[in-house]
Amino acid sequence: MSGRDGGDEPLDWKAFLADFHRARAGVAEAVLSRATAGDHSPYRWLGRAVSADAETIVDLAAGSGPMSRELARPGRTVVGVDVSEAELALAAERGPGPWVRADALRLPVRDGSVDVVTSSMGLVVVRPLDDLLAEVTRVLRPGGVLAAIAPAVRPLGPADLLTLGQISRRLRAKPRFPGPVELAGFHKALEAVGLTRVEDKRERYRFTIRTREDAELVMSALYLPTTRRSRVEAAVEYLEDRLERAESVEIAIPMRRVVAIK
Ligand SMILES: C[S@@+](CC[C@H](N)C(=O)[O-])C[C@H]1O[C@@H](n2cnc3c(N)ncnc32)[C@H](O)[C@@H]1O
């Protein structure tokens, strides 16, 4: 995806992300922990890709730390890494850590010392993806595993497309990420750093909106770097109108889980 917003000015994603996560720490977890597919959240799905005997795990772009809590086991260390002080402060309130403030592109971690690297959403947030994968490969031991989840554009059903289309109409924009849509070029990028793909799966999660607060929560979790507040308000009002005619509105969140081995 382009780093430009369609206007003349290049979008400063670094500054946008820093402000966003300072002001809205924990918002990704607030939404994704309530998103379900069958019996599980996306965090549980990612956790299921991690071997029970993994002892040293680094979770990249850890945010408020949901993966550290998901993966916690006796005898295991899960190091949560993030650049946002506000996210890490929240993570520290919620779990024991360790929490490390660092750029995922420059991990303060020894070469070949990690069993598993996980990331929920990090692959579409940390740029460039090639450099991120090179850093992941550096810290993984031979036989170590990268397991990550990222937002996707499918699977979506007709009703999902209708609701998401109506929301985009109100926003006059689509939510965006700094990284490539659908992880374009991901398989080649894995090969380039010597990681072998062992899994690439998709799952449709749903977030159920029952109140205006739910609608506001979902909308506030989206990266909409060039969208005016009034547009977001229009999207919330659309969802609120729907709630006058139905008990709830479902928002689909398609996700992709990728696993690769060094
Ligand atoms: C969408 S949130 C995901 C948080 C968490 N993994 C979750 O799924 O709830 C993205 C996170 O990436 C972090 N982040 C952005 N750029 C980063 C970088 N270069 N290195 C480490 N973390 C970064 C942000 O601070 C934010 O906490």
PDB file of C-alpha atoms and ligand atoms in Angstrom:
ATOM      1  CA  MET A   1       0.000   0.000   0.000  1.00  0.00           C
ATOM      2  CA  SER A   2       1.178   3.475  -0.718  1.00  0.00           C
ATOM      3  CA  GLY A   3       2.548   5.608   2.072  1.00  0.00           C
ATOM      4  CA  ARG A   4       0.642   8.524   0.603  1.00  0.00           C
ATOM      5  CA  ASP A   5      -2.833   9.577   1.618  1.00  0.00           C
ATOM      6  CA  GLY A   6      -3.989  10.451  -1.866  1.00  0.00           C
ATOM      7  CA  GLY A   7      -3.021  14.100  -1.349  1.00  0.00           C
ATOM      8  CA  ASP A   8       0.360  15.706  -1.946  1.00  0.00           C
ATOM      9  CA  GLU A   9       1.806  15.129   1.502  1.00  0.00           C
ATOM     10  CA  PRO A  10       3.399  11.764   2.314  1.00  0.00           C
ATOM     11  CA  LEU A  11       1.771  10.212   5.339  1.00  0.00           C
ATOM     12  CA  ASP A  12       3.989  10.093   8.416  1.00  0.00           C
ATOM     13  CA  TRP A  13       2.929   6.668   9.701  1.00  0.00           C
ATOM     14  CA  LYS A  14       5.488   6.698  12.497  1.00  0.00           C
ATOM     15  CA  ALA A  15       4.042   9.879  14.001  1.00  0.00           C
ATOM     16  CA  PHE A  16       0.465   8.709  13.384  1.00  0.00           C
ATOM     17  CA  LEU A  17       1.059   5.366  15.126  1.00  0.00           C
ATOM     18  CA  ALA A  18       2.837   7.008  18.061  1.00  0.00           C
ATOM     19  CA  ASP A  19      -0.082   9.434  18.634  1.00  0.00           C
ATOM     20  CA  PHE A  20      -2.732   6.781  18.020  1.00  0.00           C
ATOM     21  CA  HIS A  21      -1.304   4.299  20.533  1.00  0.00           C
ATOM     22  CA  ARG A  22      -0.554   7.015  23.103  1.00  0.00           C
ATOM     23  CA  ALA A  23      -4.173   8.172  22.988  1.00  0.00           C
ATOM     24  CA  ARG A  24      -5.842   4.764  22.530  1.00  0.00           C
ATOM     25  CA  ALA A  25      -3.621   2.253  24.303  1.00  0.00           C
ATOM     26  CA  GLY A  26      -5.327  -1.126  24.562  1.00  0.00           C
ATOM     27  CA  VAL A  27      -7.902  -0.477  21.854  1.00  0.00           C
ATOM     28  CA  ALA A  28      -6.698  -3.323  19.595  1.00  0.00           C
ATOM     29  CA  GLU A  29      -7.038  -5.759  22.476  1.00  0.00           C
ATOM     30  CA  ALA A  30     -10.438  -4.310  23.479  1.00  0.00           C
ATOM     31  CA  VAL A  31     -11.779  -5.213  20.027  1.00  0.00           C
ATOM     32  CA  LEU A  32      -9.874  -8.392  19.151  1.00  0.00           C
ATOM     33  CA  SER A  33     -10.462 -10.028  22.542  1.00  0.00           C
ATOM     34  CA  ARG A  34     -14.202  -9.716  21.833  1.00  0.00           C
ATOM     35  CA  ALA A  35     -13.921 -11.011  18.258  1.00  0.00           C
ATOM     36  CA  THR A  36     -14.848 -14.669  17.979  1.00  0.00           C
ATOM     37  CA  ALA A  37     -14.799 -17.514  15.478  1.00  0.00           C
ATOM     38  CA  GLY A  38     -16.468 -20.546  17.032  1.00  0.00           C
ATOM     39  CA  ASP A  39     -14.951 -20.937  20.484  1.00  0.00           C
ATOM     40  CA  HIS A  40     -11.947 -18.679  20.148  1.00  0.00           C
ATOM     41  CA  SER A  41     -10.520 -15.196  19.748  1.00  0.00           C
ATOM     42  CA  PRO A  42      -7.764 -14.377  17.233  1.00  0.00           C
ATOM     43  CA  TYR A  43      -5.292 -14.392  20.146  1.00  0.00           C
ATOM     44  CA  ARG A  44      -6.216 -17.962  21.062  1.00  0.00           C
ATOM     45  CA  TRP A  45      -5.886 -18.941  17.395  1.00  0.00           C
ATOM     46  CA  LEU A  46      -2.374 -17.536  17.295  1.00  0.00           C
ATOM     47  CA  GLY A  47      -1.551 -19.203  20.609  1.00  0.00           C
ATOM     48  CA  ARG A  48      -2.588 -22.564  19.149  1.00  0.00           C
ATOM     49  CA  ALA A  49       0.168 -22.263  16.518  1.00  0.00           C
ATOM     50  CA  VAL A  50       2.820 -22.213  19.246  1.00  0.00           C
ATOM     51  CA  SER A  51       4.334 -25.501  20.363  1.00  0.00           C
ATOM     52  CA  ALA A  52       3.719 -26.434  24.018  1.00  0.00           C
ATOM     53  CA  ASP A  53       7.464 -26.914  24.573  1.00  0.00           C
ATOM     54  CA  ALA A  54       8.503 -23.436  23.377  1.00  0.00           C
ATOM     55  CA  GLU A  55      10.389 -21.861  26.291  1.00  0.00           C
ATOM     56  CA  THR A  56      11.564 -18.502  24.941  1.00  0.00           C
ATOM     57  CA  ILE A  57       9.058 -16.446  22.982  1.00  0.00           C
ATOM     58  CA  VAL A  58       9.278 -12.870  21.744  1.00  0.00           C
ATOM     59  CA  ASP A  59       5.955 -11.176  20.941  1.00  0.00           C
ATOM     60  CA  LEU A  60       6.458  -8.284  18.523  1.00  0.00           C
ATOM     61  CA  ALA A  61       4.245  -5.178  18.521  1.00  0.00           C
ATOM     62  CA  ALA A  62       2.852  -6.584  21.754  1.00  0.00           C
ATOM     63  CA  GLY A  63       0.535  -3.648  22.509  1.00  0.00           C
ATOM     64  CA  SER A  64      -1.248  -4.088  25.837  1.00  0.00           C
ATOM     65  CA  GLY A  65       0.118  -7.638  26.053  1.00  0.00           C
ATOM     66  CA  PRO A  66      -2.738 -10.014  25.170  1.00  0.00           C
ATOM     67  CA  MET A  67      -0.391 -12.588  23.601  1.00  0.00           C
ATOM     68  CA  SER A  68       1.892 -12.713  26.638  1.00  0.00           C
ATOM     69  CA  ARG A  69      -1.120 -13.628  28.757  1.00  0.00           C
ATOM     70  CA  GLU A  70      -2.406 -16.082  26.151  1.00  0.00           C
ATOM     71  CA  LEU A  71       0.968 -17.844  25.957  1.00  0.00           C
ATOM     72  CA  ALA A  72       1.896 -17.822  29.662  1.00  0.00           C
ATOM     73  CA  ARG A  73       2.985 -21.274  30.945  1.00  0.00           C
ATOM     74  CA  PRO A  74       5.199 -22.397  33.833  1.00  0.00           C
ATOM     75  CA  GLY A  75       8.842 -22.484  32.699  1.00  0.00           C
ATOM     76  CA  ARG A  76       8.227 -20.242  29.681  1.00  0.00           C
ATOM     77  CA  THR A  77       9.319 -16.641  29.138  1.00  0.00           C
ATOM     78  CA  VAL A  78       7.299 -14.426  26.807  1.00  0.00           C
ATOM     79  CA  VAL A  79       9.003 -11.090  26.139  1.00  0.00           C
ATOM     80  CA  GLY A  80       6.559  -8.444  24.919  1.00  0.00           C
ATOM     81  CA  VAL A  81       8.207  -5.828  22.678  1.00  0.00           C
ATOM     82  CA  ASP A  82       6.570  -2.568  21.596  1.00  0.00           C
ATOM     83  CA  VAL A  83       7.600   1.024  20.838  1.00  0.00           C
ATOM     84  CA  SER A  84       4.659   2.607  22.649  1.00  0.00           C
ATOM     85  CA  GLU A  85       5.226   3.578  26.263  1.00  0.00           C
ATOM     86  CA  ALA A  86       1.467   3.869  26.849  1.00  0.00           C
ATOM     87  CA  GLU A  87       0.759   0.387  25.470  1.00  0.00           C
ATOM     88  CA  LEU A  88       3.552  -1.121  27.565  1.00  0.00           C
ATOM     89  CA  ALA A  89       2.346   0.665  30.709  1.00  0.00           C
ATOM     90  CA  LEU A  90      -1.052  -0.963  30.219  1.00  0.00           C
ATOM     91  CA  ALA A  91       0.589  -4.316  29.492  1.00  0.00           C
ATOM     92  CA  ALA A  92       2.538  -4.058  32.751  1.00  0.00           C
ATOM     93  CA  GLU A  93      -0.710  -3.426  34.683  1.00  0.00           C
ATOM     94  CA  ARG A  94      -2.203  -6.558  33.173  1.00  0.00           C
ATOM     95  CA  GLY A  95       0.647  -9.052  33.244  1.00  0.00           C
ATOM     96  CA  PRO A  96       4.117  -9.706  34.621  1.00  0.00           C
ATOM     97  CA  GLY A  97       6.078  -9.328  31.380  1.00  0.00           C
ATOM     98  CA  PRO A  98       8.971  -8.928  30.794  1.00  0.00           C
ATOM     99  CA  TRP A  99       8.082  -5.868  28.684  1.00  0.00           C
ATOM    100  CA  VAL A 100      10.715  -4.257  26.492  1.00  0.00           C
ATOM    101  CA  ARG A 101      10.410  -0.884  24.796  1.00  0.00           C
ATOM    102  CA  ALA A 102      12.166  -1.317  21.469  1.00  0.00           C
ATOM    103  CA  ASP A 103      11.696  -1.084  17.737  1.00  0.00           C
ATOM    104  CA  ALA A 104      10.854  -4.507  16.301  1.00  0.00           C
ATOM    105  CA  LEU A 105      13.441  -3.802  13.589  1.00  0.00           C
ATOM    106  CA  ARG A 106      16.225  -3.606  16.208  1.00  0.00           C
ATOM    107  CA  LEU A 107      15.511  -6.171  18.885  1.00  0.00           C
ATOM    108  CA  PRO A 108      17.775  -6.172  21.933  1.00  0.00           C
ATOM    109  CA  VAL A 109      17.942  -9.955  21.659  1.00  0.00           C
ATOM    110  CA  ARG A 110      20.914 -12.263  20.925  1.00  0.00           C
ATOM    111  CA  ASP A 111      21.234 -14.047  17.571  1.00  0.00           C
ATOM    112  CA  GLY A 112      19.632 -17.498  17.468  1.00  0.00           C
ATOM    113  CA  SER A 113      18.312 -17.313  21.041  1.00  0.00           C
ATOM    114  CA  VAL A 114      14.529 -17.505  20.590  1.00  0.00           C
ATOM    115  CA  ASP A 115      12.258 -20.547  20.082  1.00  0.00           C
ATOM    116  CA  VAL A 116       9.245 -18.673  18.727  1.00  0.00           C
ATOM    117  CA  VAL A 117       8.477 -15.135  17.548  1.00  0.00           C
ATOM    118  CA  THR A 118       4.790 -14.235  17.600  1.00  0.00           C
ATOM    119  CA  SER A 119       3.007 -11.133  16.426  1.00  0.00           C
ATOM    120  CA  SER A 120      -0.632 -10.124  16.352  1.00  0.00           C
ATOM    121  CA  MET A 121      -0.947  -7.376  13.716  1.00  0.00           C
ATOM    122  CA  GLY A 122       2.770  -6.549  13.744  1.00  0.00           C
ATOM    123  CA  LEU A 123       3.416  -7.747  10.166  1.00  0.00           C
ATOM    124  CA  VAL A 124       1.143  -5.034   8.772  1.00  0.00           C
ATOM    125  CA  VAL A 125       2.314  -2.317  11.142  1.00  0.00           C
ATOM    126  CA  VAL A 126       6.113  -2.557  11.275  1.00  0.00           C
ATOM    127  CA  ARG A 127       7.796  -1.496   8.037  1.00  0.00           C
ATOM    128  CA  PRO A 128       9.576  -2.497   5.926  1.00  0.00           C
ATOM    129  CA  LEU A 129       8.336  -6.069   6.107  1.00  0.00           C
ATOM    130  CA  ASP A 130      11.579  -7.422   4.575  1.00  0.00           C
ATOM    131  CA  ASP A 131      13.655  -5.862   7.354  1.00  0.00           C
ATOM    132  CA  LEU A 132      11.251  -7.101  10.008  1.00  0.00           C
ATOM    133  CA  LEU A 133      11.515 -10.672   8.696  1.00  0.00           C
ATOM    134  CA  ALA A 134      15.316 -10.408   8.570  1.00  0.00           C
ATOM    135  CA  GLU A 135      15.336  -9.344  12.236  1.00  0.00           C
ATOM    136  CA  VAL A 136      12.960 -12.188  13.169  1.00  0.00           C
ATOM    137  CA  THR A 137      15.268 -14.650  11.399  1.00  0.00           C
ATOM    138  CA  ARG A 138      18.301 -13.266  13.206  1.00  0.00           C
ATOM    139  CA  VAL A 139      16.849 -13.868  16.687  1.00  0.00           C
ATOM    140  CA  LEU A 140      15.254 -17.284  15.960  1.00  0.00           C
ATOM    141  CA  ARG A 141      17.287 -20.399  16.702  1.00  0.00           C
ATOM    142  CA  PRO A 142      17.602 -22.936  13.860  1.00  0.00           C
ATOM    143  CA  GLY A 143      14.234 -24.742  13.832  1.00  0.00           C
ATOM    144  CA  GLY A 144      12.622 -21.753  15.534  1.00  0.00           C
ATOM    145  CA  VAL A 145       9.176 -20.589  14.406  1.00  0.00           C
ATOM    146  CA  LEU A 146       7.513 -17.347  13.380  1.00  0.00           C
ATOM    147  CA  ALA A 147       3.743 -17.409  14.023  1.00  0.00           C
ATOM    148  CA  ALA A 148       1.691 -14.325  13.240  1.00  0.00           C
ATOM    149  CA  ILE A 149      -1.828 -13.131  12.580  1.00  0.00           C
ATOM    150  CA  ALA A 150      -2.732 -10.194  10.382  1.00  0.00           C
ATOM    151  CA  PRO A 151      -5.923  -8.607   9.083  1.00  0.00           C
ATOM    152  CA  ALA A 152      -7.083  -9.917   5.696  1.00  0.00           C
ATOM    153  CA  VAL A 153      -9.666  -8.980   3.079  1.00  0.00           C
ATOM    154  CA  ARG A 154     -11.335 -12.410   2.990  1.00  0.00           C
ATOM    155  CA  PRO A 155     -13.246 -14.527   3.885  1.00  0.00           C
ATOM    156  CA  LEU A 156     -16.251 -12.202   3.817  1.00  0.00           C
ATOM    157  CA  GLY A 157     -19.887 -13.111   3.103  1.00  0.00           C
ATOM    158  CA  PRO A 158     -22.404 -10.959   1.169  1.00  0.00           C
ATOM    159  CA  ALA A 159     -23.888  -9.509   4.390  1.00  0.00           C
ATOM    160  CA  ASP A 160     -20.377  -8.631   5.613  1.00  0.00           C
ATOM    161  CA  LEU A 161     -19.611  -6.818   2.370  1.00  0.00           C
ATOM    162  CA  LEU A 162     -22.857  -4.872   2.634  1.00  0.00           C
ATOM    163  CA  THR A 163     -22.166  -3.686   6.194  1.00  0.00           C
ATOM    164  CA  LEU A 164     -18.492  -2.908   5.566  1.00  0.00           C
ATOM    165  CA  GLY A 165     -19.395  -1.137   2.318  1.00  0.00           C
ATOM    166  CA  GLN A 166     -21.943   1.061   4.142  1.00  0.00           C
ATOM    167  CA  ILE A 167     -19.359   1.914   6.801  1.00  0.00           C
ATOM    168  CA  SER A 168     -16.728   2.789   4.155  1.00  0.00           C
ATOM    169  CA  ARG A 169     -19.299   4.995   2.412  1.00  0.00           C
ATOM    170  CA  ARG A 170     -19.816   7.001   5.609  1.00  0.00           C
ATOM    171  CA  LEU A 171     -16.076   7.184   6.245  1.00  0.00           C
ATOM    172  CA  ARG A 172     -15.327   7.921   2.582  1.00  0.00           C
ATOM    173  CA  ALA A 173     -12.248   5.803   3.260  1.00  0.00           C
ATOM    174  CA  LYS A 174     -11.148   2.323   4.113  1.00  0.00           C
ATOM    175  CA  PRO A 175      -9.183   1.514   7.238  1.00  0.00           C
ATOM    176  CA  ARG A 176      -5.511   1.235   6.360  1.00  0.00           C
ATOM    177  CA  PHE A 177      -2.282  -0.190   7.672  1.00  0.00           C
ATOM    178  CA  PRO A 178       1.256   0.978   7.013  1.00  0.00           C
ATOM    179  CA  GLY A 179       2.220  -2.435   5.617  1.00  0.00           C
ATOM    180  CA  PRO A 180       1.057  -4.245   2.482  1.00  0.00           C
ATOM    181  CA  VAL A 181      -2.620  -5.162   2.051  1.00  0.00           C
ATOM    182  CA  GLU A 182      -3.028  -8.959   2.298  1.00  0.00           C
ATOM    183  CA  LEU A 183       0.695  -9.201   3.133  1.00  0.00           C
ATOM    184  CA  ALA A 184       1.501  -8.843  -0.575  1.00  0.00           C
ATOM    185  CA  GLY A 185       4.940 -10.269  -1.327  1.00  0.00           C
ATOM    186  CA  PHE A 186       5.039 -12.113   1.992  1.00  0.00           C
ATOM    187  CA  HIS A 187       5.924 -15.550   0.648  1.00  0.00           C
ATOM    188  CA  LYS A 188       8.826 -14.217  -1.414  1.00  0.00           C
ATOM    189  CA  ALA A 189       9.999 -12.137   1.542  1.00  0.00           C
ATOM    190  CA  LEU A 190      10.032 -15.268   3.730  1.00  0.00           C
ATOM    191  CA  GLU A 191      12.130 -17.131   1.158  1.00  0.00           C
ATOM    192  CA  ALA A 192      14.544 -14.223   0.884  1.00  0.00           C
ATOM    193  CA  VAL A 193      15.448 -14.477   4.579  1.00  0.00           C
ATOM    194  CA  GLY A 194      15.540 -18.292   4.611  1.00  0.00           C
ATOM    195  CA  LEU A 195      12.255 -18.959   6.417  1.00  0.00           C
ATOM    196  CA  THR A 196      10.070 -21.824   5.162  1.00  0.00           C
ATOM    197  CA  ARG A 197       6.318 -21.354   5.184  1.00  0.00           C
ATOM    198  CA  VAL A 198       4.507 -24.194   6.929  1.00  0.00           C
ATOM    199  CA  GLU A 199       1.007 -22.717   7.192  1.00  0.00           C
ATOM    200  CA  ASP A 200      -1.162 -19.975   5.726  1.00  0.00           C
ATOM    201  CA  LYS A 201      -4.787 -20.086   6.911  1.00  0.00           C
ATOM    202  CA  ARG A 202      -7.746 -17.758   7.078  1.00  0.00           C
ATOM    203  CA  GLU A 203     -10.537 -17.352   9.557  1.00  0.00           C
ATOM    204  CA  ARG A 204     -13.531 -15.005   9.769  1.00  0.00           C
ATOM    205  CA  TYR A 205     -13.979 -13.413  13.177  1.00  0.00           C
ATOM    206  CA  ARG A 206     -17.029 -11.430  14.164  1.00  0.00           C
ATOM    207  CA  PHE A 207     -17.451  -8.570  16.560  1.00  0.00           C
ATOM    208  CA  THR A 208     -21.005  -8.083  17.783  1.00  0.00           C
ATOM    209  CA  ILE A 209     -22.242  -4.530  18.244  1.00  0.00           C
ATOM    210  CA  ARG A 210     -25.124  -4.165  20.693  1.00  0.00           C
ATOM    211  CA  THR A 211     -24.758  -0.561  21.865  1.00  0.00           C
ATOM    212  CA  ARG A 212     -23.523   2.798  20.604  1.00  0.00           C
ATOM    213  CA  GLU A 213     -20.460   2.300  22.842  1.00  0.00           C
ATOM    214  CA  ASP A 214     -19.648  -0.921  20.963  1.00  0.00           C
ATOM    215  CA  ALA A 215     -19.913   0.942  17.656  1.00  0.00           C
ATOM    216  CA  GLU A 216     -17.644   3.711  18.947  1.00  0.00           C
ATOM    217  CA  LEU A 217     -15.130   1.155  20.198  1.00  0.00           C
ATOM    218  CA  VAL A 218     -14.869  -0.605  16.833  1.00  0.00           C
ATOM    219  CA  MET A 219     -14.543   2.646  14.942  1.00  0.00           C
ATOM    220  CA  SER A 220     -11.914   3.978  17.338  1.00  0.00           C
ATOM    221  CA  ALA A 221      -9.733   0.905  16.765  1.00  0.00           C
ATOM    222  CA  LEU A 222      -9.370   1.577  13.022  1.00  0.00           C
ATOM    223  CA  TYR A 223      -6.369   3.341  11.535  1.00  0.00           C
ATOM    224  CA  LEU A 224      -7.999   6.194   9.606  1.00  0.00           C
ATOM    225  CA  PRO A 225      -5.127   8.644   9.304  1.00  0.00           C
ATOM    226  CA  THR A 226      -6.828  11.113   6.963  1.00  0.00           C
ATOM    227  CA  THR A 227     -10.462  10.771   8.001  1.00  0.00           C
ATOM    228  CA  ARG A 228     -12.307  13.619   9.697  1.00  0.00           C
ATOM    229  CA  ARG A 229     -14.038  13.036  13.048  1.00  0.00           C
ATOM    230  CA  SER A 230     -17.433  13.876  11.467  1.00  0.00           C
ATOM    231  CA  ARG A 231     -17.033  10.934   9.060  1.00  0.00           C
ATOM    232  CA  VAL A 232     -16.353   8.534  11.925  1.00  0.00           C
ATOM    233  CA  GLU A 233     -19.400   9.941  13.698  1.00  0.00           C
ATOM    234  CA  ALA A 234     -21.495   9.263  10.556  1.00  0.00           C
ATOM    235  CA  ALA A 235     -20.350   5.635  10.566  1.00  0.00           C
ATOM    236  CA  VAL A 236     -21.247   5.284  14.258  1.00  0.00           C
ATOM    237  CA  GLU A 237     -24.674   6.770  13.526  1.00  0.00           C
ATOM    238  CA  TYR A 238     -25.217   4.279  10.693  1.00  0.00           C
ATOM    239  CA  LEU A 239     -24.527   1.418  13.118  1.00  0.00           C
ATOM    240  CA  GLU A 240     -26.780   3.008  15.751  1.00  0.00           C
ATOM    241  CA  ASP A 241     -29.615   3.264  13.166  1.00  0.00           C
ATOM    242  CA  ARG A 242     -29.196  -0.436  12.421  1.00  0.00           C
ATOM    243  CA  LEU A 243     -29.521  -1.153  16.151  1.00  0.00           C
ATOM    244  CA  GLU A 244     -32.967   0.453  16.131  1.00  0.00           C
ATOM    245  CA  ARG A 245     -34.117  -2.299  13.790  1.00  0.00           C
ATOM    246  CA  ALA A 246     -32.126  -5.235  15.147  1.00  0.00           C
ATOM    247  CA  GLU A 247     -30.745  -6.340  18.481  1.00  0.00           C
ATOM    248  CA  SER A 248     -27.189  -6.458  17.165  1.00  0.00           C
ATOM    249  CA  VAL A 249     -24.981  -5.811  14.155  1.00  0.00           C
ATOM    250  CA  GLU A 250     -22.132  -8.111  13.234  1.00  0.00           C
ATOM    251  CA  ILE A 251     -18.854  -6.722  11.963  1.00  0.00           C
ATOM    252  CA  ALA A 252     -16.687  -9.300  10.186  1.00  0.00           C
ATOM    253  CA  ILE A 253     -12.958  -9.283  10.862  1.00  0.00           C
ATOM    254  CA  PRO A 254     -11.178 -11.629   8.447  1.00  0.00           C
ATOM    255  CA  MET A 255      -7.769 -12.719   9.690  1.00  0.00           C
ATOM    256  CA  ARG A 256      -4.865 -14.680   8.306  1.00  0.00           C
ATOM    257  CA  ARG A 257      -2.486 -16.864  10.315  1.00  0.00           C
ATOM    258  CA  VAL A 258       0.951 -17.567   8.917  1.00  0.00           C
ATOM    259  CA  VAL A 259       3.567 -19.886  10.353  1.00  0.00           C
ATOM    260  CA  ALA A 260       7.141 -20.260   9.096  1.00  0.00           C
ATOM    261  CA  ILE A 261      10.174 -22.159  10.329  1.00  0.00           C
ATOM    262  CA  LYS A 262      13.871 -21.249  10.245  1.00  0.00           C
TER     263      LYS A 262
HETATM  264  C1  LIG B   1      -2.592  -2.887  16.063  1.00  0.00           C
HETATM  265  S1  LIG B   1      -1.573  -2.796  17.498  1.00  0.00           S
HETATM  266  C2  LIG B   1      -1.484  -4.493  17.961  1.00  0.00           C
HETATM  267  C3  LIG B   1      -1.241  -4.700  19.433  1.00  0.00           C
HETATM  268  C4  LIG B   1      -1.336  -6.135  19.917  1.00  0.00           C
HETATM  269  N1  LIG B   1      -0.376  -7.004  19.260  1.00  0.00           N
HETATM  270  C5  LIG B   1      -2.724  -6.669  19.725  1.00  0.00           C
HETATM  271  O1  LIG B   1      -2.955  -7.405  18.752  1.00  0.00           O
HETATM  272  O2  LIG B   1      -3.608  -6.349  20.540  1.00  0.00           O
HETATM  273  C6  LIG B   1       0.030  -2.484  16.799  1.00  0.00           C
HETATM  274  C7  LIG B   1       1.139  -2.264  17.816  1.00  0.00           C
HETATM  275  O3  LIG B   1       2.396  -2.116  17.101  1.00  0.00           O
HETATM  276  C8  LIG B   1       3.215  -1.238  17.828  1.00  0.00           C
HETATM  277  N2  LIG B   1       4.298  -0.808  16.940  1.00  0.00           N
HETATM  278  C9  LIG B   1       4.225   0.015  15.870  1.00  0.00           C
HETATM  279  N3  LIG B   1       5.426   0.132  15.274  1.00  0.00           N
HETATM  280  C10 LIG B   1       6.290  -0.645  15.980  1.00  0.00           C
HETATM  281  C11 LIG B   1       7.673  -0.959  15.864  1.00  0.00           C
HETATM  282  N4  LIG B   1       8.413  -0.441  14.860  1.00  0.00           N
HETATM  283  N5  LIG B   1       8.230  -1.791  16.752  1.00  0.00           N
HETATM  284  C12 LIG B   1       7.481  -2.316  17.772  1.00  0.00           C
HETATM  285  N6  LIG B   1       6.166  -2.069  17.941  1.00  0.00           N
HETATM  286  C13 LIG B   1       5.576  -1.243  17.051  1.00  0.00           C
HETATM  287  C14 LIG B   1       2.231  -0.142  18.263  1.00  0.00           C
HETATM  288  O4  LIG B   1       2.763   0.647  19.302  1.00  0.00           O
HETATM  289  C15 LIG B   1       1.028  -1.006  18.662  1.00  0.00           C
HETATM  290  O5  LIG B   1       1.072  -1.331  20.027  1.00  0.00           O
END
